[in-house]
Amino acid sequence: MPSRRRRFRLPAAIAMSPAAAATDGRIRSYEDFARVHAYLLAAAGIPPSLHERLYRKLADEVFDGGEVFAVEPCEGGMQRRLVLASEEPLGKESDVFLVDHAWSFRLPDALKQLREVPGLAERMAALMCVDLDRKVETEESEDEQDDEKNVSLEHVLQVVETERARVQERGTDSAAWLELEELGIDDDMLVTLDLSAKFPNVVALNLWGNRLQDTEKVIQEIRKCPKLKALWLNDNPVLGKGIDKAVLDSLSGLEIYNSRFTSKAGEWALSFCADIVGADNPCSFVESTLLDSIATIDLSDRCIHKLPEALSPSKLPSLSKLNIRGNPLDQISGDDLLKLLSGFTQLQELEVDIPGPLGNSAISILESLPNLSFLNGVNSSSIIESGKHIVDSALQPRLPEWSPEESLAERVIGAMWLYLMTYRLADEEKIDETPVWYVMDELGSAMRHSDIPNFRIAPFLFMPEGKLASAISYTVLWPTLDVHTGEECTRDFLFGIGEEKQRSARLTAWFHTPENYFIQEFRRYQEQLQSNSICSSTKIKETPSTKSVRPSDGRALRVYTDIPHVEEFLTRPEFVLTTDPKEADIIWVSMQVDSEVKKAIGLTDQQYTNQFPFEAYLVMKHHLAETIHKAWGSPEWLQPTYNLETHLSQLIGDYCTRKRDGLDNLWIMKPWNMARTIDTTVTGDLSAIIRLMETGPKICQKYIERPALFQGRKFDLRYIVLVRSICPLEIFLSDVFWVRLANNQYTLEKTSFFEYETHFTVMVRSNSSPLLWSYIMN
């Protein structure tokens, strides 16, 4: 761990907190530290018993986590995890640790920094495990001669002879299980090997990841192995050439093909999924005594349409744990499946998709199967107490994905949403408009999620000189439970966020959550919107006649305002300013004028006001979307729009549906009530969409990926509109308008989404352009 680090200086525009302003010199004692950082300590939730220990480590820059913890690879090297490595256990709230920030940035600057800061992309790529292929390429170049040997016929024959010797040790008539995975076997090699002659009783043949591509030759060879129960041809070029039907027609006893159950699947396939049958125990027939002893069967992702008849209480009386996730099970009704499962009297744990073959509610499943102790890894009693309908404790993590052509910087941009943290700088008077995102160092970033974590973290700004300008950003880490040597150290990625704030949906940022559930929520929402159309059949009223608001006696209109610009520039003779709102004809103010204000001041309905009741439903983005949805349902002229504070599940369902159907999936995130594109982001990354909720409430709207362009650049037209009446509707449009152009040529390159000057148009403004006006009219 580094002993010293660069200070993170806050923008000068952010004022100091009162406590900091009262301190003229450096922090010299714990008392100074506690006084200046009192608010920060409380906000971070750091236990008071650890405050002094924290101060000592901050003052001396002590990063001792490396002496206590260890980082280990997991998920095939695609993730890392943190474990307690010290010989002594770590007690609850017994110590506090500093975590460095390896990278801090504003979102628009992310890609530029990765490209320009020496070593940053390399460090982030290693931390986020997106440089594995680079390492593999290096290893492969060093071992090129060995690789050539691995794909040679001689090497394959040697592997086969080794397997043959193992079979002969068990007896000439013994069943054989051949593991010939990723050996570079091509069609001619397969013929030359003559496996059926060497292994007449082969029951399982694994040819995964070879070079087979000739359907006729492959079928010719496997036909010679009529006792095959399982065959794996995954990741061979021959797939997709109509071989599947030929395989199933040629092998009448095949129960597993390419990891999936066939219609012939029975006792043998079930025994394989129960780890009774395998490479170490090959057999062609499973004795009933072995079936009687099976307690756990994992049938997940086997493409099962109907459960094998062998899966019955009479043949599997000891079954206590069953996993049927990831299967369509569309040839058995939910009621019949529940009836079958209820017959397993020893069944304590069940894993099943929700929504899925047993319905949409975990509570309903538990009511039908009262003997279950765990459903999808969650205690049954806690499910009933919480009232959750969708539960899952075995969610698979989202792992970074990239293409070999992508640079390290581009890979980091794609993976960073699995690691980013964020905060906003603020005091009593002002909040920073643009959030700070950061990545913890290798130790902090290795902490994985748990709903029952044993650690907690919090960002913390240390001000060694007692002033905000001297602040250094850290993350503080401390144990919330007793932790023992070798135990994984976890945190809650959504600390303080419950189901009332869409916790389960927000976990989709890091985990593969049940897509079927979200797609169903999206479809229900679509149906609801389609039923909303209170305006579509409303008869349009005749255009109202406009009357002058000027007094009949010709006097000037009296204007009351609290806006300095109006006071300064309203100089036309038709208007005169007044300081008494009760005397004014026009009220033009910045404050909200509601019924209570009108009553308190003495305003009447005959006075004109520069606002309408409930105008927030037009001027705030989420309210505007809600207004349109209630009035028009889902009109063609409105892009799909979701308030993420209330409709995240529906947005996820829409995203998943578009991804499944191969449709464009680019979205724009907009804060409810900010201007000038502040905190506005364009992205096609679902994890990014969900994580961006952390910087404030937003709507998520389908991005118009093919907009009208002016000379290849995005543009917009800004008009001044005066709404005089809502009912009847009267609108006045000024003949002076503004043209706003993006600086850069429009593109949908992924790297352009961080370019403010490509996708937004608030940089350049000019009065109406004759050239552009001609372009629009034509």
XYZ file of C-alpha atoms in Angstrom, residues 139-158 182-186 189 211:
27
model
C 1.894 -16.484 -21.890
C 0.927 -17.984 -25.235
C 3.816 -16.303 -27.027
C 6.176 -17.753 -24.429
C 4.699 -21.251 -24.728
C 4.048 -21.306 -28.477
C 5.961 -24.559 -28.995
C 3.923 -26.287 -26.293
C 0.698 -25.142 -27.927
C 1.762 -26.613 -31.264
C 2.388 -29.881 -29.489
C -1.069 -29.779 -27.892
C -2.825 -29.715 -31.275
C -0.692 -32.456 -32.855
C -2.081 -35.897 -33.576
C 0.674 -37.491 -31.525
C -0.352 -35.541 -28.445
C -4.030 -36.432 -28.894
C -3.140 -40.119 -29.309
C -1.135 -39.933 -26.109
C -9.853 -28.382 -26.359
C -7.234 -30.649 -27.930
C -7.493 -29.182 -31.417
C -9.130 -32.328 -32.804
C -10.300 -31.865 -36.391
C -8.111 -36.693 -36.411
C -12.118 -28.059 -34.588
